[in-house]
Structures are given as C-alpha cells and as structure tokens.
Amino acid sequence: MISEIQSDVEKIEADTSIYEYADFNARTNAIDFIDFHIIDRIDGLIQKAGQNDELTKLKIYANGLKAKLENINTEMFLDLEKQINISKNKGFVFRGIIANFLNNFQHNEEEHDAIGYDNLDILINGLLSTNTIDKPIKKLEPEMVFYQKTPARVVVELSKKIDENDIFFDIGSGIGQVVILVNLISSARVIGIEFEPSFCNYAKVQVSKLNLDNIEIINDDARMADYSSGTVFFLYTPFVGKIMQDLLALLKKISLQKVIRIFTYGPCSLTISQQNWLKCINGNADNINKLYEFKSFSTKDFHIQGLQLGQK
C-alpha cells in the first residue's frame, strides 16, 4: 500500500504540465487528489498501524508537493489580479482568463442544474476572495437567510443574459462576487444591496483591488432600497416570507413603469413563479439548482390580462 501511494505521488510530480499557469484545471484536480486520495490514505494507515518513519516521510513528501502546487496558484491569482487591475478592457481580459484556465469550461457551463461547486469556483475565489471577512455586525431577522455564495457557473450563465445597457441589482449581494462577475462579463452597471456592513466593506475592497468602475455596493435593508433605475434583478433566496413579499411589492411597482427581468436561484424561484405579474420564460421554476428568468408583463399585457379575467 505504501509503495502504491508513493507511486501515485511520483506520477503527479512527474506531470510537468501542472506547473504551468495555463493548466489550472489539472493542477486543481491534482491538489484535490493529493488531499483526499493520498494524504487521507496515509493518515488512515497511521491510525491503523501507528506512526513510522516511512509513512511520516511519505506524508511530508505529499504535503510538500501540494504546497508547491498551491503556491503556483497563489502566484497566478496575484498575476491575474494585476492584469485585470491595469487593463483598460477588463471584461475582455477576464473572459480570456475563463477560457484559458478552464479547458472544460464549456462542458461545465452546459450543466446548468448541477449541484455544488466546481473548479470554476476555486478560480473565482482565488481572484475575488483574497482577504479575511470581518465578523458580521448585524443579527439576521428570522426570515433572512444566511449568506451563501452563488455557484460561479450560475453567475456566468446569468451574466451572459445581461446587456451592457442594463442596470443590474443583486439583492442580498454578500461579499460581492455576483456584482463583480456580472460587471466584468457584461459591462453593465451593477448595484449590490446588502444588509451586513462587513460584507459590504469586503466587497468594496475587492472592487477597489481590481480597479473596477460602474459598480456600487449599498449597505441597506432590501425593503428600503431604491430600485427605480433597475432593469434586471437577481435573488439567490436572500430571505423568505413577508420580507420577500415586501420586496416583490416594490419590484411590482417598478414593473408598472417598464418591463423588468428577475433572475432567481434556489428555493425562492417557486415563490416568485406564483406572482401573477411575472412569467417564467425558461421552465416551471421547480428546480432549486437551476437559474430561472422571469419577465414582467408590459402595461398592454396587464390590460389584456385584466379583460380576460373580467370575461371569466
């Protein structure tokens, strides 16, 4: 067993491609393999047979290789951050990063209803989540949902549906991943509404580090924010119950002046599908792992709908 594990480590180490920046996907898979299929196996053997020099040396060897690969990623992230920071066409640079560093990205992108996170999330986290988040200051109300990152593949899918002339609101924007990605990919003006001040501060630091513009992070209660300029809104189930209904009432008022779109992910999709002023244009909104797009009816549509209801 020990010789088999050693052979696995040597095989990874001998693969020269994983030391190149461009082979991020293979390098990330190698780090994952070392963690769960090599180091965990060594720990299991130590637990059963007790500590010995051979196992100790093998674990040090495996940890050293893992650290070497992680250091390559750290250097790569710093280099990419610098590229985005100094570029005049940040969106073009960022889209190139996606294409160059995830060779199987097209395959992942097609799995719209996949569950969990993947290597794209590791890439995005390395670029956008480089600081320590301060402890939350505000206590969540009972209907508010604890912050969780939207899977990066979902944000990329969403971003491709946004036009540069849109004004995009992320309601419950957390540490700013969605607003930054949507801005980089679509070049739209984006606004994040976030209840927790420490999350807002974190997001603003990340925006500044990448030298991005056309992004605004607002620390506010979602029920109090001004959405009147918005054309597109995104919700990853930031809250439920009456808070959600109060927000939808605000958005409905805006829809009486112009057609708006609402994108949803998670359990809130079903709730929003029950609004009679919205139509889901890509399914039944019954899969919590799928991105859904809703479109409000135009004033003319409301009029026709009202006549039809009257005739019934």
PDB file of C-alpha atoms in Angstrom:
ATOM      1  CA  MET A   1       0.000   0.000   0.000  1.00  0.00           C
ATOM      2  CA  ILE A   2       2.801   2.441   0.882  1.00  0.00           C
ATOM      3  CA  SER A   3       4.603   1.802  -2.403  1.00  0.00           C
ATOM      4  CA  GLU A   4       1.338   2.325  -4.287  1.00  0.00           C
ATOM      5  CA  ILE A   5       0.774   5.692  -2.592  1.00  0.00           C
ATOM      6  CA  GLN A   6       4.376   6.725  -3.268  1.00  0.00           C
ATOM      7  CA  SER A   7       3.925   5.814  -6.926  1.00  0.00           C
ATOM      8  CA  ASP A   8       0.791   7.992  -7.093  1.00  0.00           C
ATOM      9  CA  VAL A   9       2.680  10.983  -5.669  1.00  0.00           C
ATOM     10  CA  GLU A  10       5.605  10.492  -8.047  1.00  0.00           C
ATOM     11  CA  LYS A  11       3.247  10.227 -11.009  1.00  0.00           C
ATOM     12  CA  ILE A  12       1.648  13.579 -10.152  1.00  0.00           C
ATOM     13  CA  GLU A  13       5.028  15.204  -9.564  1.00  0.00           C
ATOM     14  CA  ALA A  14       6.294  13.996 -12.947  1.00  0.00           C
ATOM     15  CA  ASP A  15       3.424  15.654 -14.837  1.00  0.00           C
ATOM     16  CA  THR A  16       5.188  18.853 -15.928  1.00  0.00           C
ATOM     17  CA  SER A  17       2.004  20.397 -17.348  1.00  0.00           C
ATOM     18  CA  ILE A  18       0.527  21.059 -13.901  1.00  0.00           C
ATOM     19  CA  TYR A  19       3.317  23.532 -13.128  1.00  0.00           C
ATOM     20  CA  GLU A  20       2.185  25.816 -15.962  1.00  0.00           C
ATOM     21  CA  TYR A  21      -0.235  28.621 -15.126  1.00  0.00           C
ATOM     22  CA  ALA A  22      -2.488  27.695 -18.027  1.00  0.00           C
ATOM     23  CA  ASP A  23      -3.241  24.182 -16.726  1.00  0.00           C
ATOM     24  CA  PHE A  24      -5.139  25.413 -13.684  1.00  0.00           C
ATOM     25  CA  ASN A  25      -7.855  22.793 -14.025  1.00  0.00           C
ATOM     26  CA  ALA A  26      -5.411  19.843 -13.993  1.00  0.00           C
ATOM     27  CA  ARG A  27      -3.395  21.404 -11.171  1.00  0.00           C
ATOM     28  CA  THR A  28      -6.530  21.911  -9.069  1.00  0.00           C
ATOM     29  CA  ASN A  29      -7.562  18.304  -9.672  1.00  0.00           C
ATOM     30  CA  ALA A  30      -4.073  17.189  -8.627  1.00  0.00           C
ATOM     31  CA  ILE A  31      -4.284  19.176  -5.367  1.00  0.00           C
ATOM     32  CA  ASP A  32      -7.672  17.625  -4.684  1.00  0.00           C
ATOM     33  CA  PHE A  33      -6.320  14.120  -5.384  1.00  0.00           C
ATOM     34  CA  ILE A  34      -3.344  14.656  -3.054  1.00  0.00           C
ATOM     35  CA  ASP A  35      -5.684  15.847  -0.299  1.00  0.00           C
ATOM     36  CA  PHE A  36      -8.328  13.138  -0.437  1.00  0.00           C
ATOM     37  CA  HIS A  37      -6.636  10.143  -2.045  1.00  0.00           C
ATOM     38  CA  ILE A  38      -3.081  10.377  -0.768  1.00  0.00           C
ATOM     39  CA  ILE A  39      -2.851  12.315   2.498  1.00  0.00           C
ATOM     40  CA  ASP A  40      -6.132  10.857   3.788  1.00  0.00           C
ATOM     41  CA  ARG A  41      -4.903   7.345   2.941  1.00  0.00           C
ATOM     42  CA  ILE A  42      -1.634   7.978   4.749  1.00  0.00           C
ATOM     43  CA  ASP A  43      -3.499   9.261   7.810  1.00  0.00           C
ATOM     44  CA  GLY A  44      -5.669   6.146   7.707  1.00  0.00           C
ATOM     45  CA  LEU A  45      -2.597   3.885   7.667  1.00  0.00           C
ATOM     46  CA  ILE A  46      -1.018   5.826  10.547  1.00  0.00           C
ATOM     47  CA  GLN A  47      -4.217   5.471  12.546  1.00  0.00           C
ATOM     48  CA  LYS A  48      -4.270   1.711  11.990  1.00  0.00           C
ATOM     49  CA  ALA A  49      -0.575   0.813  12.128  1.00  0.00           C
ATOM     50  CA  GLY A  50       0.845   3.645  14.181  1.00  0.00           C
ATOM     51  CA  GLN A  51       3.452   6.243  13.292  1.00  0.00           C
ATOM     52  CA  ASN A  52       6.565   5.097  11.420  1.00  0.00           C
ATOM     53  CA  ASP A  53       9.384   6.818   9.549  1.00  0.00           C
ATOM     54  CA  GLU A  54       8.283   5.643   6.119  1.00  0.00           C
ATOM     55  CA  LEU A  55       4.752   6.978   6.481  1.00  0.00           C
ATOM     56  CA  THR A  56       5.992  10.216   8.046  1.00  0.00           C
ATOM     57  CA  LYS A  57       8.389  10.850   5.155  1.00  0.00           C
ATOM     58  CA  LEU A  58       5.680   9.999   2.612  1.00  0.00           C
ATOM     59  CA  LYS A  59       3.236  12.449   4.209  1.00  0.00           C
ATOM     60  CA  ILE A  60       5.889  15.203   4.243  1.00  0.00           C
ATOM     61  CA  TYR A  61       6.595  14.443   0.569  1.00  0.00           C
ATOM     62  CA  ALA A  62       2.882  14.635  -0.364  1.00  0.00           C
ATOM     63  CA  ASN A  63       2.307  17.813   1.649  1.00  0.00           C
ATOM     64  CA  GLY A  64       5.334  19.413   0.027  1.00  0.00           C
ATOM     65  CA  LEU A  65       4.030  18.707  -3.460  1.00  0.00           C
ATOM     66  CA  LYS A  66       0.587  20.004  -2.518  1.00  0.00           C
ATOM     67  CA  ALA A  67       2.116  23.220  -1.113  1.00  0.00           C
ATOM     68  CA  LYS A  68       4.188  23.693  -4.278  1.00  0.00           C
ATOM     69  CA  LEU A  69       1.075  23.464  -6.467  1.00  0.00           C
ATOM     70  CA  GLU A  70      -0.922  25.779  -4.163  1.00  0.00           C
ATOM     71  CA  ASN A  71       1.898  28.342  -4.295  1.00  0.00           C
ATOM     72  CA  ILE A  72       1.705  28.278  -8.105  1.00  0.00           C
ATOM     73  CA  ASN A  73      -1.992  29.099  -7.849  1.00  0.00           C
ATOM     74  CA  THR A  74      -1.316  31.916  -5.376  1.00  0.00           C
ATOM     75  CA  GLU A  75       1.247  33.482  -7.723  1.00  0.00           C
ATOM     76  CA  MET A  76      -1.131  33.010 -10.641  1.00  0.00           C
ATOM     77  CA  PHE A  77      -4.005  34.757  -8.836  1.00  0.00           C
ATOM     78  CA  LEU A  78      -1.806  37.735  -7.983  1.00  0.00           C
ATOM     79  CA  ASP A  79      -0.678  37.971 -11.598  1.00  0.00           C
ATOM     80  CA  LEU A  80      -4.241  37.774 -12.921  1.00  0.00           C
ATOM     81  CA  GLU A  81      -5.417  40.353 -10.410  1.00  0.00           C
ATOM     82  CA  LYS A  82      -2.719  42.702 -11.674  1.00  0.00           C
ATOM     83  CA  GLN A  83      -3.705  42.063 -15.306  1.00  0.00           C
ATOM     84  CA  ILE A  84      -7.317  42.992 -14.572  1.00  0.00           C
ATOM     85  CA  ASN A  85      -6.332  45.991 -12.464  1.00  0.00           C
ATOM     86  CA  ILE A  86      -4.204  47.664 -15.154  1.00  0.00           C
ATOM     87  CA  SER A  87      -6.281  46.701 -18.192  1.00  0.00           C
ATOM     88  CA  LYS A  88      -8.473  49.246 -19.970  1.00  0.00           C
ATOM     89  CA  ASN A  89     -10.705  46.418 -21.179  1.00  0.00           C
ATOM     90  CA  LYS A  90     -11.165  44.422 -18.001  1.00  0.00           C
ATOM     91  CA  GLY A  91     -14.070  42.357 -19.296  1.00  0.00           C
ATOM     92  CA  PHE A  92     -12.044  41.157 -22.279  1.00  0.00           C
ATOM     93  CA  VAL A  93      -9.141  40.178 -20.012  1.00  0.00           C
ATOM     94  CA  PHE A  94     -11.424  38.372 -17.573  1.00  0.00           C
ATOM     95  CA  ARG A  95     -13.241  36.423 -20.266  1.00  0.00           C
ATOM     96  CA  GLY A  96      -9.835  35.371 -21.573  1.00  0.00           C
ATOM     97  CA  ILE A  97      -8.919  34.114 -18.108  1.00  0.00           C
ATOM     98  CA  ILE A  98     -12.028  31.947 -18.025  1.00  0.00           C
ATOM     99  CA  ALA A  99     -11.253  30.496 -21.452  1.00  0.00           C
ATOM    100  CA  ASN A 100      -7.540  29.927 -20.820  1.00  0.00           C
ATOM    101  CA  PHE A 101      -7.664  28.419 -17.361  1.00  0.00           C
ATOM    102  CA  LEU A 102     -10.653  26.106 -17.578  1.00  0.00           C
ATOM    103  CA  ASN A 103     -10.294  23.993 -20.694  1.00  0.00           C
ATOM    104  CA  ASN A 104     -13.502  22.101 -19.926  1.00  0.00           C
ATOM    105  CA  PHE A 105     -15.483  25.228 -19.077  1.00  0.00           C
ATOM    106  CA  GLN A 106     -17.955  24.736 -21.951  1.00  0.00           C
ATOM    107  CA  HIS A 107     -18.765  21.299 -20.578  1.00  0.00           C
ATOM    108  CA  ASN A 108     -19.411  22.720 -17.101  1.00  0.00           C
ATOM    109  CA  GLU A 109     -21.456  25.579 -18.476  1.00  0.00           C
ATOM    110  CA  GLU A 110     -23.914  23.164 -20.082  1.00  0.00           C
ATOM    111  CA  GLU A 111     -24.636  21.539 -16.719  1.00  0.00           C
ATOM    112  CA  HIS A 112     -26.972  24.321 -15.670  1.00  0.00           C
ATOM    113  CA  ASP A 113     -28.713  22.264 -12.967  1.00  0.00           C
ATOM    114  CA  ALA A 114     -25.563  20.698 -11.493  1.00  0.00           C
ATOM    115  CA  ILE A 115     -25.279  20.673  -7.712  1.00  0.00           C
ATOM    116  CA  GLY A 116     -22.500  22.240  -5.653  1.00  0.00           C
ATOM    117  CA  TYR A 117     -19.295  23.969  -6.647  1.00  0.00           C
ATOM    118  CA  ASP A 118     -16.509  23.118  -9.089  1.00  0.00           C
ATOM    119  CA  ASN A 119     -13.070  24.263 -10.259  1.00  0.00           C
ATOM    120  CA  LEU A 120     -14.532  27.460 -11.679  1.00  0.00           C
ATOM    121  CA  ASP A 121     -15.482  28.430  -8.121  1.00  0.00           C
ATOM    122  CA  ILE A 122     -11.913  27.769  -6.974  1.00  0.00           C
ATOM    123  CA  LEU A 123     -10.629  30.038  -9.745  1.00  0.00           C
ATOM    124  CA  ILE A 124     -13.112  32.806  -8.932  1.00  0.00           C
ATOM    125  CA  ASN A 125     -12.479  32.508  -5.177  1.00  0.00           C
ATOM    126  CA  GLY A 126      -8.765  32.836  -5.799  1.00  0.00           C
ATOM    127  CA  LEU A 127      -9.369  36.058  -7.708  1.00  0.00           C
ATOM    128  CA  LEU A 128     -12.158  37.629  -5.688  1.00  0.00           C
ATOM    129  CA  SER A 129     -11.913  36.215  -2.153  1.00  0.00           C
ATOM    130  CA  THR A 130      -8.367  37.018  -1.115  1.00  0.00           C
ATOM    131  CA  ASN A 131      -8.998  38.864   2.152  1.00  0.00           C
ATOM    132  CA  THR A 132     -10.372  37.874   5.543  1.00  0.00           C
ATOM    133  CA  ILE A 133     -14.031  38.708   6.075  1.00  0.00           C
ATOM    134  CA  ASP A 134     -14.751  40.553   9.308  1.00  0.00           C
ATOM    135  CA  LYS A 135     -17.308  39.088  11.685  1.00  0.00           C
ATOM    136  CA  PRO A 136     -20.927  40.022  10.892  1.00  0.00           C
ATOM    137  CA  ILE A 137     -22.139  43.042  12.827  1.00  0.00           C
ATOM    138  CA  LYS A 138     -25.903  42.786  12.385  1.00  0.00           C
ATOM    139  CA  LYS A 139     -28.119  39.988  13.611  1.00  0.00           C
ATOM    140  CA  LEU A 140     -30.270  38.455  10.883  1.00  0.00           C
ATOM    141  CA  GLU A 141     -34.026  38.689  11.239  1.00  0.00           C
ATOM    142  CA  PRO A 142     -35.850  35.323  11.371  1.00  0.00           C
ATOM    143  CA  GLU A 143     -36.883  35.497   7.688  1.00  0.00           C
ATOM    144  CA  MET A 144     -33.390  36.407   6.467  1.00  0.00           C
ATOM    145  CA  VAL A 145     -31.286  33.557   5.043  1.00  0.00           C
ATOM    146  CA  PHE A 146     -27.617  33.055   5.940  1.00  0.00           C
ATOM    147  CA  TYR A 147     -25.304  34.185   3.137  1.00  0.00           C
ATOM    148  CA  GLN A 148     -24.046  31.550   0.714  1.00  0.00           C
ATOM    149  CA  LYS A 149     -22.115  32.126  -2.494  1.00  0.00           C
ATOM    150  CA  THR A 150     -23.883  31.581  -5.789  1.00  0.00           C
ATOM    151  CA  PRO A 151     -22.047  28.868  -7.789  1.00  0.00           C
ATOM    152  CA  ALA A 152     -19.773  30.611 -10.291  1.00  0.00           C
ATOM    153  CA  ARG A 153     -21.143  28.655 -13.274  1.00  0.00           C
ATOM    154  CA  VAL A 154     -24.609  30.069 -12.434  1.00  0.00           C
ATOM    155  CA  VAL A 155     -23.266  33.633 -12.309  1.00  0.00           C
ATOM    156  CA  VAL A 156     -21.517  33.183 -15.663  1.00  0.00           C
ATOM    157  CA  GLU A 157     -24.744  31.833 -17.174  1.00  0.00           C
ATOM    158  CA  LEU A 158     -26.623  34.812 -15.704  1.00  0.00           C
ATOM    159  CA  SER A 159     -24.032  37.346 -16.897  1.00  0.00           C
ATOM    160  CA  LYS A 160     -24.381  36.239 -20.499  1.00  0.00           C
ATOM    161  CA  LYS A 161     -28.053  37.214 -20.375  1.00  0.00           C
ATOM    162  CA  ILE A 162     -27.269  40.772 -19.239  1.00  0.00           C
ATOM    163  CA  ASP A 163     -26.816  43.597 -21.736  1.00  0.00           C
ATOM    164  CA  GLU A 164     -24.271  46.357 -21.229  1.00  0.00           C
ATOM    165  CA  ASN A 165     -27.156  48.850 -21.204  1.00  0.00           C
ATOM    166  CA  ASP A 166     -28.904  47.077 -18.318  1.00  0.00           C
ATOM    167  CA  ILE A 167     -28.820  48.281 -14.729  1.00  0.00           C
ATOM    168  CA  PHE A 168     -28.402  45.148 -12.658  1.00  0.00           C
ATOM    169  CA  PHE A 169     -29.295  44.753  -8.971  1.00  0.00           C
ATOM    170  CA  ASP A 170     -28.053  41.862  -6.846  1.00  0.00           C
ATOM    171  CA  ILE A 171     -30.389  41.802  -3.860  1.00  0.00           C
ATOM    172  CA  GLY A 172     -28.526  40.249  -0.951  1.00  0.00           C
ATOM    173  CA  SER A 173     -25.144  40.726  -2.621  1.00  0.00           C
ATOM    174  CA  GLY A 174     -22.994  39.344   0.207  1.00  0.00           C
ATOM    175  CA  ILE A 175     -19.256  39.802  -0.398  1.00  0.00           C
ATOM    176  CA  GLY A 176     -19.795  40.988  -3.969  1.00  0.00           C
ATOM    177  CA  GLN A 177     -18.971  38.016  -6.163  1.00  0.00           C
ATOM    178  CA  VAL A 178     -22.085  38.302  -8.345  1.00  0.00           C
ATOM    179  CA  VAL A 179     -21.838  42.057  -8.894  1.00  0.00           C
ATOM    180  CA  ILE A 180     -18.156  41.826  -9.829  1.00  0.00           C
ATOM    181  CA  LEU A 181     -18.616  38.906 -12.234  1.00  0.00           C
ATOM    182  CA  VAL A 182     -21.684  40.411 -13.898  1.00  0.00           C
ATOM    183  CA  ASN A 183     -19.841  43.698 -14.374  1.00  0.00           C
ATOM    184  CA  LEU A 184     -16.724  42.019 -15.803  1.00  0.00           C
ATOM    185  CA  ILE A 185     -18.596  39.733 -18.185  1.00  0.00           C
ATOM    186  CA  SER A 186     -21.440  42.005 -19.334  1.00  0.00           C
ATOM    187  CA  SER A 187     -20.008  45.523 -18.765  1.00  0.00           C
ATOM    188  CA  ALA A 188     -23.398  46.502 -17.292  1.00  0.00           C
ATOM    189  CA  ARG A 189     -23.794  48.928 -14.410  1.00  0.00           C
ATOM    190  CA  VAL A 190     -24.290  46.810 -11.295  1.00  0.00           C
ATOM    191  CA  ILE A 191     -25.576  47.602  -7.820  1.00  0.00           C
ATOM    192  CA  GLY A 192     -25.349  45.312  -4.813  1.00  0.00           C
ATOM    193  CA  ILE A 193     -27.794  45.664  -1.927  1.00  0.00           C
ATOM    194  CA  GLU A 194     -26.500  44.030   1.254  1.00  0.00           C
ATOM    195  CA  PHE A 195     -27.772  44.108   4.836  1.00  0.00           C
ATOM    196  CA  GLU A 196     -24.472  43.182   6.543  1.00  0.00           C
ATOM    197  CA  PRO A 197     -21.915  46.045   6.759  1.00  0.00           C
ATOM    198  CA  SER A 198     -18.855  43.776   6.991  1.00  0.00           C
ATOM    199  CA  PHE A 199     -19.852  42.046   3.735  1.00  0.00           C
ATOM    200  CA  CYS A 200     -20.259  45.423   2.037  1.00  0.00           C
ATOM    201  CA  ASN A 201     -16.840  46.565   3.219  1.00  0.00           C
ATOM    202  CA  TYR A 202     -15.274  43.361   1.927  1.00  0.00           C
ATOM    203  CA  ALA A 203     -16.951  43.742  -1.473  1.00  0.00           C
ATOM    204  CA  LYS A 204     -15.767  47.344  -1.782  1.00  0.00           C
ATOM    205  CA  VAL A 205     -12.164  46.295  -1.093  1.00  0.00           C
ATOM    206  CA  GLN A 206     -12.347  43.644  -3.819  1.00  0.00           C
ATOM    207  CA  VAL A 207     -13.816  46.141  -6.303  1.00  0.00           C
ATOM    208  CA  SER A 208     -11.017  48.570  -5.475  1.00  0.00           C
ATOM    209  CA  LYS A 209      -8.281  45.924  -5.795  1.00  0.00           C
ATOM    210  CA  LEU A 210      -9.407  45.155  -9.338  1.00  0.00           C
ATOM    211  CA  ASN A 211      -9.829  48.861 -10.113  1.00  0.00           C
ATOM    212  CA  LEU A 212     -13.394  48.327 -11.341  1.00  0.00           C
ATOM    213  CA  ASP A 213     -15.900  51.045 -12.066  1.00  0.00           C
ATOM    214  CA  ASN A 214     -19.648  51.104 -12.707  1.00  0.00           C
ATOM    215  CA  ILE A 215     -20.161  49.082  -9.523  1.00  0.00           C
ATOM    216  CA  GLU A 216     -21.980  50.356  -6.434  1.00  0.00           C
ATOM    217  CA  ILE A 217     -22.266  48.477  -3.144  1.00  0.00           C
ATOM    218  CA  ILE A 218     -25.052  49.763  -0.897  1.00  0.00           C
ATOM    219  CA  ASN A 219     -25.416  48.768   2.746  1.00  0.00           C
ATOM    220  CA  ASP A 220     -29.173  48.827   3.193  1.00  0.00           C
ATOM    221  CA  ASP A 221     -32.202  46.777   4.123  1.00  0.00           C
ATOM    222  CA  ALA A 222     -33.615  45.335   0.890  1.00  0.00           C
ATOM    223  CA  ARG A 223     -37.060  46.634   1.835  1.00  0.00           C
ATOM    224  CA  MET A 224     -35.758  50.208   1.972  1.00  0.00           C
ATOM    225  CA  ALA A 225     -33.556  50.368  -1.130  1.00  0.00           C
ATOM    226  CA  ASP A 226     -34.353  52.394  -4.242  1.00  0.00           C
ATOM    227  CA  TYR A 227     -34.698  50.033  -7.220  1.00  0.00           C
ATOM    228  CA  SER A 228     -36.309  52.504  -9.610  1.00  0.00           C
ATOM    229  CA  SER A 229     -33.340  52.596 -12.009  1.00  0.00           C
ATOM    230  CA  GLY A 230     -33.086  48.809 -12.283  1.00  0.00           C
ATOM    231  CA  THR A 231     -33.889  46.719 -15.345  1.00  0.00           C
ATOM    232  CA  VAL A 232     -32.596  43.335 -14.122  1.00  0.00           C
ATOM    233  CA  PHE A 233     -32.665  41.876 -10.607  1.00  0.00           C
ATOM    234  CA  PHE A 234     -31.102  38.759  -9.097  1.00  0.00           C
ATOM    235  CA  LEU A 235     -32.126  36.804  -6.000  1.00  0.00           C
ATOM    236  CA  TYR A 236     -30.357  33.779  -4.536  1.00  0.00           C
ATOM    237  CA  THR A 237     -33.053  33.332  -1.883  1.00  0.00           C
ATOM    238  CA  PRO A 238     -31.734  36.055   0.477  1.00  0.00           C
ATOM    239  CA  PHE A 239     -34.903  35.907   2.581  1.00  0.00           C
ATOM    240  CA  VAL A 240     -38.360  34.334   2.719  1.00  0.00           C
ATOM    241  CA  GLY A 241     -41.869  35.072   3.988  1.00  0.00           C
ATOM    242  CA  LYS A 242     -43.090  38.613   4.451  1.00  0.00           C
ATOM    243  CA  ILE A 243     -39.702  40.175   3.643  1.00  0.00           C
ATOM    244  CA  MET A 244     -39.781  38.505   0.248  1.00  0.00           C
ATOM    245  CA  GLN A 245     -43.370  39.623  -0.330  1.00  0.00           C
ATOM    246  CA  ASP A 246     -42.490  43.213   0.635  1.00  0.00           C
ATOM    247  CA  LEU A 247     -39.598  43.209  -1.831  1.00  0.00           C
ATOM    248  CA  LEU A 248     -41.747  41.777  -4.613  1.00  0.00           C
ATOM    249  CA  ALA A 249     -44.306  44.523  -3.979  1.00  0.00           C
ATOM    250  CA  LEU A 250     -41.553  47.098  -4.561  1.00  0.00           C
ATOM    251  CA  LEU A 251     -40.457  45.427  -7.784  1.00  0.00           C
ATOM    252  CA  LYS A 252     -44.030  45.118  -8.989  1.00  0.00           C
ATOM    253  CA  LYS A 253     -44.430  48.906  -8.730  1.00  0.00           C
ATOM    254  CA  ILE A 254     -41.387  49.342 -10.952  1.00  0.00           C
ATOM    255  CA  SER A 255     -42.823  46.864 -13.455  1.00  0.00           C
ATOM    256  CA  LEU A 256     -45.843  49.133 -13.901  1.00  0.00           C
ATOM    257  CA  GLN A 257     -43.495  51.730 -15.417  1.00  0.00           C
ATOM    258  CA  LYS A 258     -41.293  49.435 -17.515  1.00  0.00           C
ATOM    259  CA  VAL A 259     -40.692  45.776 -18.262  1.00  0.00           C
ATOM    260  CA  ILE A 260     -38.159  44.259 -15.865  1.00  0.00           C
ATOM    261  CA  ARG A 261     -36.470  40.880 -15.582  1.00  0.00           C
ATOM    262  CA  ILE A 262     -35.835  38.917 -12.398  1.00  0.00           C
ATOM    263  CA  PHE A 263     -33.359  36.023 -12.224  1.00  0.00           C
ATOM    264  CA  THR A 264     -33.639  33.563  -9.355  1.00  0.00           C
ATOM    265  CA  TYR A 265     -31.670  30.665  -7.922  1.00  0.00           C
ATOM    266  CA  GLY A 266     -32.631  28.412  -5.044  1.00  0.00           C
ATOM    267  CA  PRO A 267     -35.970  27.931  -3.228  1.00  0.00           C
ATOM    268  CA  CYS A 268     -37.200  31.467  -3.943  1.00  0.00           C
ATOM    269  CA  SER A 269     -37.801  30.519  -7.596  1.00  0.00           C
ATOM    270  CA  LEU A 270     -41.040  28.723  -6.724  1.00  0.00           C
ATOM    271  CA  THR A 271     -42.278  31.660  -4.641  1.00  0.00           C
ATOM    272  CA  ILE A 272     -41.614  34.119  -7.440  1.00  0.00           C
ATOM    273  CA  SER A 273     -43.260  31.838 -10.023  1.00  0.00           C
ATOM    274  CA  GLN A 274     -46.521  32.380  -8.150  1.00  0.00           C
ATOM    275  CA  GLN A 275     -46.549  36.121  -8.894  1.00  0.00           C
ATOM    276  CA  ASN A 276     -49.248  36.902 -11.469  1.00  0.00           C
ATOM    277  CA  TRP A 277     -47.287  39.872 -12.837  1.00  0.00           C
ATOM    278  CA  LEU A 278     -44.314  37.725 -13.823  1.00  0.00           C
ATOM    279  CA  LYS A 279     -43.808  34.976 -16.353  1.00  0.00           C
ATOM    280  CA  CYS A 280     -41.022  32.402 -16.161  1.00  0.00           C
ATOM    281  CA  ILE A 281     -39.530  32.121 -19.624  1.00  0.00           C
ATOM    282  CA  ASN A 282     -37.345  29.037 -19.132  1.00  0.00           C
ATOM    283  CA  GLY A 283     -39.307  26.378 -17.271  1.00  0.00           C
ATOM    284  CA  ASN A 284     -41.577  25.749 -14.311  1.00  0.00           C
ATOM    285  CA  ALA A 285     -39.253  27.154 -11.623  1.00  0.00           C
ATOM    286  CA  ASP A 286     -39.369  23.828  -9.788  1.00  0.00           C
ATOM    287  CA  ASN A 287     -35.641  23.028  -9.607  1.00  0.00           C
ATOM    288  CA  ILE A 288     -33.699  24.798  -6.842  1.00  0.00           C
ATOM    289  CA  ASN A 289     -30.408  24.099  -8.655  1.00  0.00           C
ATOM    290  CA  LYS A 290     -31.364  25.904 -11.851  1.00  0.00           C
ATOM    291  CA  LEU A 291     -31.203  29.572 -12.818  1.00  0.00           C
ATOM    292  CA  TYR A 292     -34.624  30.893 -13.805  1.00  0.00           C
ATOM    293  CA  GLU A 293     -35.511  34.038 -15.696  1.00  0.00           C
ATOM    294  CA  PHE A 294     -38.779  35.886 -15.103  1.00  0.00           C
ATOM    295  CA  LYS A 295     -40.115  38.751 -17.153  1.00  0.00           C
ATOM    296  CA  SER A 296     -42.799  41.206 -16.108  1.00  0.00           C
ATOM    297  CA  PHE A 297     -45.829  41.804 -18.267  1.00  0.00           C
ATOM    298  CA  SER A 298     -46.000  45.084 -20.157  1.00  0.00           C
ATOM    299  CA  THR A 299     -48.775  47.578 -19.418  1.00  0.00           C
ATOM    300  CA  LYS A 300     -50.558  46.285 -22.525  1.00  0.00           C
ATOM    301  CA  ASP A 301     -50.263  42.709 -21.261  1.00  0.00           C
ATOM    302  CA  PHE A 302     -51.765  43.720 -17.909  1.00  0.00           C
ATOM    303  CA  HIS A 303     -54.678  45.334 -19.721  1.00  0.00           C
ATOM    304  CA  ILE A 304     -55.339  42.241 -21.824  1.00  0.00           C
ATOM    305  CA  GLN A 305     -54.966  40.001 -18.784  1.00  0.00           C
ATOM    306  CA  GLY A 306     -57.468  42.159 -16.884  1.00  0.00           C
ATOM    307  CA  LEU A 307     -60.013  41.917 -19.719  1.00  0.00           C
ATOM    308  CA  GLN A 308     -59.635  38.145 -19.828  1.00  0.00           C
ATOM    309  CA  LEU A 309     -60.148  37.832 -16.088  1.00  0.00           C
ATOM    310  CA  GLY A 310     -63.223  40.092 -16.352  1.00  0.00           C
ATOM    311  CA  GLN A 311     -64.738  37.899 -19.050  1.00  0.00           C
ATOM    312  CA  LYS A 312     -64.388  34.890 -16.778  1.00  0.00           C
TER     313      LYS A 312
END
